[in-house]
Short mmCIF file of C-alpha atoms and ligand atoms in Angstrom, two decimals:
data_model
loop_
_atom_site.label_atom_id
_atom_site.label_comp_id
_atom_site.label_asym_id
_atom_site.label_seq_id
_atom_site.Cartn_x
_atom_site.Cartn_y
_atom_site.Cartn_z
CA MET A 27 7.56 -16.71 4.27
CA ILE A 28 5.98 -13.84 4.96
CA ILE A 29 6.78 -10.48 4.95
CA ALA A 30 5.15 -8.31 6.05
CA ILE A 31 6.09 -4.53 5.24
CA ASP A 32 3.54 -1.30 6.77
CA GLY A 33 4.61 1.98 6.85
CA PRO A 34 2.38 5.67 6.12
CA SER A 35 2.04 6.80 2.27
CA GLY A 36 5.42 8.25 0.31
CA ALA A 37 7.82 6.03 2.81
CA GLY A 38 9.19 4.73 0.81
CA LYS A 39 7.71 1.34 1.34
CA SER A 40 7.52 -0.38 -1.93
CA THR A 41 9.95 0.41 -3.43
CA VAL A 42 12.07 -0.76 0.13
CA ALA A 43 9.39 -3.89 -1.01
CA LYS A 44 10.56 -5.06 -4.27
CA LEU A 45 13.74 -3.92 -4.07
CA LEU A 46 13.41 -6.48 -1.43
CA SER A 47 11.14 -8.75 -3.03
CA LYS A 48 14.27 -9.09 -5.52
CA GLU A 49 17.07 -9.76 -3.46
CA LEU A 50 14.87 -13.13 -1.78
CA GLY A 51 13.97 -13.72 -4.76
CA PHE A 52 10.84 -13.72 -3.07
CA GLU A 53 7.37 -12.14 -4.23
CA TYR A 54 6.10 -9.22 -4.54
CA ILE A 55 2.05 -7.93 -3.82
CA ASP A 56 1.32 -4.39 -3.04
CA THR A 57 -1.83 -4.06 -1.22
CA GLY A 58 -2.13 -0.50 -1.91
CA ALA A 59 -2.70 -1.28 -5.65
CA MET A 60 -5.60 -3.63 -4.78
CA TYR A 61 -8.20 -1.32 -3.05
CA ARG A 62 -6.23 1.53 -6.21
CA ALA A 63 -8.11 -1.00 -8.28
CA LEU A 64 -11.59 0.12 -6.53
CA ALA A 65 -11.09 2.97 -6.60
CA TYR A 66 -10.00 3.67 -9.98
CA LYS A 67 -13.10 1.03 -11.33
CA ALA A 68 -15.52 2.82 -8.40
CA TYR A 69 -14.13 6.82 -9.60
CA LYS A 70 -14.68 6.17 -14.08
CA ASN A 71 -17.74 4.58 -13.67
CA ASN A 72 -18.81 7.25 -11.05
CA ILE A 73 -20.22 4.90 -8.15
CA ASP A 74 -20.33 6.93 -4.82
CA ILE A 75 -17.95 5.72 -2.52
CA ASN A 76 -20.56 6.98 -0.02
CA LYS A 77 -23.46 4.74 -0.52
CA GLU A 78 -22.49 1.36 0.73
CA GLU A 79 -25.00 -0.89 -1.63
CA GLU A 80 -23.51 0.25 -4.50
CA ILE A 81 -19.88 -0.30 -3.93
CA SER A 82 -21.08 -3.61 -2.25
CA LYS A 83 -21.86 -4.78 -6.24
CA MET A 84 -19.12 -3.24 -7.10
CA LEU A 85 -17.54 -5.72 -5.07
CA GLU A 86 -19.67 -8.47 -6.71
CA THR A 87 -18.49 -8.61 -10.63
CA THR A 88 -15.34 -7.30 -10.21
CA GLU A 89 -11.60 -9.09 -10.28
CA VAL A 90 -8.48 -7.96 -8.62
CA ASP A 91 -5.11 -9.61 -9.16
CA TYR A 92 -1.93 -9.23 -8.77
CA TYR A 93 0.87 -10.59 -10.49
CA ASP A 94 4.96 -10.37 -11.71
CA ASN A 95 4.62 -6.77 -10.12
CA LYS A 96 1.14 -5.53 -12.18
CA ILE A 97 -2.40 -4.56 -10.79
CA PHE A 98 -4.66 -6.33 -12.91
CA LEU A 99 -8.92 -5.13 -12.18
CA ASP A 100 -10.90 -7.98 -14.43
CA GLY A 101 -8.16 -9.10 -16.64
CA GLU A 102 -7.55 -5.49 -17.20
CA ASN A 103 -3.33 -3.63 -16.50
CA VAL A 104 -4.10 -0.94 -15.02
CA GLU A 105 -0.43 0.19 -13.38
CA GLU A 106 0.09 3.22 -14.73
CA LEU A 107 -4.21 3.85 -14.24
CA ILE A 108 -4.09 4.11 -10.44
CA ARG A 109 -0.87 6.32 -10.17
CA SER A 110 -2.79 9.93 -10.45
CA GLU A 111 -3.48 11.97 -6.60
CA ILE A 112 -6.94 11.76 -7.28
CA ILE A 113 -6.36 8.31 -7.22
CA SER A 114 -5.08 8.15 -3.38
CA LYS A 115 -7.04 10.38 -2.31
CA ALA A 116 -10.02 7.79 -3.73
CA SER A 117 -8.42 4.73 -2.22
CA SER A 118 -7.71 6.33 1.02
CA LYS A 119 -11.49 7.39 1.20
CA ILE A 120 -12.43 3.70 -0.75
CA SER A 121 -9.56 1.41 1.66
CA ALA A 122 -11.99 3.20 4.90
CA ILE A 123 -15.32 0.32 3.70
CA ARG A 124 -15.93 -2.52 6.08
CA ILE A 125 -16.58 -4.74 3.15
CA VAL A 126 -13.61 -3.02 0.98
CA ARG A 127 -11.28 -3.86 3.27
CA GLU A 128 -12.89 -7.54 3.86
CA LYS A 129 -12.44 -8.63 0.70
CA MET A 130 -9.70 -7.06 0.48
CA VAL A 131 -7.67 -9.52 2.99
CA GLU A 132 -9.29 -12.36 1.47
CA LEU A 133 -8.09 -12.24 -1.15
CA GLN A 134 -4.53 -11.23 0.12
CA ARG A 135 -4.15 -14.03 2.15
CA LYS A 136 -5.20 -16.18 -1.05
CA ILE A 137 -2.45 -14.91 -2.79
CA ALA A 138 0.65 -15.45 -0.31
CA ALA A 139 -0.88 -18.71 0.19
CA ASN A 140 1.83 -21.58 -0.22
CA LYS A 141 4.55 -18.65 -1.31
CA ASN A 142 6.91 -16.50 -0.17
CA VAL A 143 6.08 -13.49 -0.37
CA VAL A 144 7.25 -9.47 0.53
CA MET A 145 3.66 -7.78 1.16
CA ASP A 146 3.03 -4.11 1.45
CA GLY A 147 0.31 -2.36 3.00
CA ARG A 148 -1.11 -0.51 6.68
CA ASP A 149 -2.65 -3.59 7.87
CA ILE A 150 -0.15 -6.57 7.23
CA GLY A 151 1.27 -6.46 10.28
CA THR A 152 -1.96 -6.28 12.49
CA LYS A 153 -4.40 -7.78 9.93
CA VAL A 154 -3.53 -9.68 7.58
CA PHE A 155 -1.11 -11.87 8.55
CA PRO A 156 -0.48 -11.19 12.36
CA ASN A 157 1.75 -14.31 12.14
CA ALA A 158 4.35 -12.57 9.38
CA ASP A 159 7.30 -14.19 9.98
CA TYR A 160 9.51 -10.37 9.63
CA LYS A 161 7.28 -7.05 10.48
CA PHE A 162 8.88 -3.60 9.71
CA PHE A 163 7.65 -0.43 10.04
CA ILE A 164 8.87 1.47 7.17
CA THR A 165 7.76 6.01 8.69
CA ALA A 166 9.63 8.59 7.63
CA SER A 167 8.96 12.38 8.52
CA LEU A 168 5.76 13.94 6.98
CA GLU A 169 8.44 16.91 5.58
CA GLU A 170 11.30 14.36 4.18
CA ARG A 171 8.23 12.05 2.20
CA ALA A 172 5.83 14.80 0.82
CA LYS A 173 9.90 16.16 -0.45
CA ARG A 174 10.11 12.57 -1.69
CA ARG A 175 6.83 13.18 -3.20
CA TYR A 176 7.49 16.29 -4.81
CA GLU A 177 11.32 15.75 -6.36
CA GLN A 178 9.13 12.89 -8.46
CA LEU A 179 6.41 14.64 -9.60
CA LYS A 180 7.79 17.74 -10.16
CA SER A 181 9.53 16.30 -14.14
CA LYS A 182 5.85 16.33 -14.78
CA GLY A 183 4.98 19.34 -13.64
CA GLU A 184 2.26 18.97 -11.51
CA ALA A 185 3.54 19.34 -8.26
CA LYS A 186 2.62 22.32 -5.48
CA TYR A 187 4.66 21.30 -1.89
CA GLU A 188 2.96 22.88 -0.06
CA ASN A 189 -0.25 21.20 -1.37
CA ILE A 190 0.93 17.05 -1.51
CA LEU A 191 2.41 17.49 2.32
CA GLN A 192 -1.17 19.11 3.27
CA ASP A 193 -2.59 15.89 1.27
CA LEU A 194 -0.24 13.91 2.43
CA LYS A 195 -1.50 14.56 5.55
CA LYS A 196 -5.07 14.74 5.30
CA ARG A 197 -4.35 10.91 3.78
CA ASP A 198 -2.50 9.74 6.83
CA GLU A 199 -5.35 11.23 8.98
CA ASN A 200 -7.47 8.81 6.99
CA ASP A 201 -5.11 5.97 6.67
CA SER A 202 -4.51 6.27 10.76
CA THR A 203 -8.02 7.25 12.46
CA ARG A 204 -10.24 4.80 10.69
CA LYS A 205 -12.14 2.27 12.38
CA PHE A 206 -11.24 -0.73 10.42
CA SER A 207 -7.76 -1.88 10.61
CA PRO A 208 -6.49 1.13 10.56
CA LEU A 209 -3.08 2.07 10.66
CA ILE A 210 -0.39 0.92 13.52
CA LYS A 211 2.60 -0.67 14.26
CA ALA A 212 2.24 -4.36 15.01
CA GLU A 213 3.32 -4.35 18.87
CA ASP A 214 6.41 -6.24 17.84
CA ALA A 215 6.94 -5.09 14.18
CA ILE A 216 10.70 -3.55 13.58
CA LEU A 217 10.78 0.87 12.76
CA ILE A 218 12.95 2.02 10.99
CA ASP A 219 13.06 4.70 10.29
CA THR A 220 13.72 5.94 6.77
CA THR A 221 14.46 9.79 6.83
CA ASP A 222 17.83 9.98 6.83
CA MET A 223 18.91 7.19 5.24
CA SER A 224 18.73 6.01 1.21
CA ILE A 225 16.53 3.79 -0.36
CA GLU A 226 19.86 1.14 -0.52
CA ASP A 227 20.39 1.24 3.53
CA VAL A 228 17.85 0.54 4.35
CA VAL A 229 16.77 -2.53 1.98
CA LYS A 230 20.76 -3.34 3.20
CA SER A 231 19.85 -2.74 6.62
CA LEU A 232 16.30 -4.96 6.62
CA VAL A 233 18.34 -7.83 4.15
CA ASN A 234 20.97 -7.85 7.32
CA ILE A 235 17.71 -8.28 9.48
CA ILE A 236 17.03 -10.98 7.79
CA GLY A 237 20.66 -13.31 7.12
CA GLY A 238 21.26 -12.63 10.46
CA ASN A 239 18.63 -15.17 11.59
CA ASN A 240 19.92 -17.30 8.66
CA VAL A 241 17.43 -17.01 6.85
CA LEU A 242 19.48 -16.09 3.65
O1 DC B 330 0.42 2.49 -0.64
P1 DC B 330 -0.81 3.19 -0.77
O2 DC B 330 -0.63 4.70 -0.84
O3 DC B 330 -0.93 2.48 -3.26
O4 DC B 330 -2.34 2.45 -0.37
C1 DC B 330 -3.26 3.41 -1.53
C2 DC B 330 -4.33 3.56 -0.06
O5 DC B 330 -5.08 2.66 0.13
C3 DC B 330 -3.98 4.06 1.62
O6 DC B 330 -4.25 5.40 0.86
C4 DC B 330 -3.63 3.10 2.15
C5 DC B 330 -4.94 2.65 2.31
N1 DC B 330 -4.48 0.94 2.28
C6 DC B 330 -5.14 0.31 2.96
O7 DC B 330 -5.67 0.94 4.12
N2 DC B 330 -4.02 -1.06 3.23
C7 DC B 330 -3.36 -0.90 2.74
N3 DC B 330 -3.00 -3.16 3.41
C8 DC B 330 -2.81 -0.75 1.41
C9 DC B 330 -3.30 0.51 1.09
#
């Protein structure tokens, strides 16, 4: 069974998806982490994201995997290294490249084969698994998403609300207007606006929808 969760950056998708997967006893797959891992490798090796041949060469010699709620790049757990703002921006750019998407979509389908999974991303319900058993589109207002991100980063002392808001706006724009698999709600996805909801309430409502269909 496949549960697809899509939506813009900072809407709480991964937190919700992780909790939901625990609740259902399903595997969780964070597809954003895969694009982040590639962005991290390109950044670390000074690979020019704008040069398709360089990216193509990198893809040929790169192994990405996701299991136990962790992302592996060439065999190394890079979960802690891929969450910075620099990598956020770079991953938005690298994920717009066609050959990158083709390789990642193929990998995502392979990883989920014959398993029960909750998979989160931007194109899971539209492109990766258009026949997913459940599709949710989780969103929140731009201001609320920026506020949540600000609260997360405040303790690290590197946060400015206005910068976060502008960065999110730019990533929304990149992710929604790119040519290949832009972020868009699948027609048959259930829209959940979490602006005024707690994470617990969001998870509860998803469990109710799935359980209400006697799946659990
Ligand atoms: O969900 P995230 O912020 O970790 O995703 C990082 C970037 O990867 C984001 O800019 C959008 C992109 N992405 C994508 O294009 N398709 C996906 N399925 C998942 C993420």
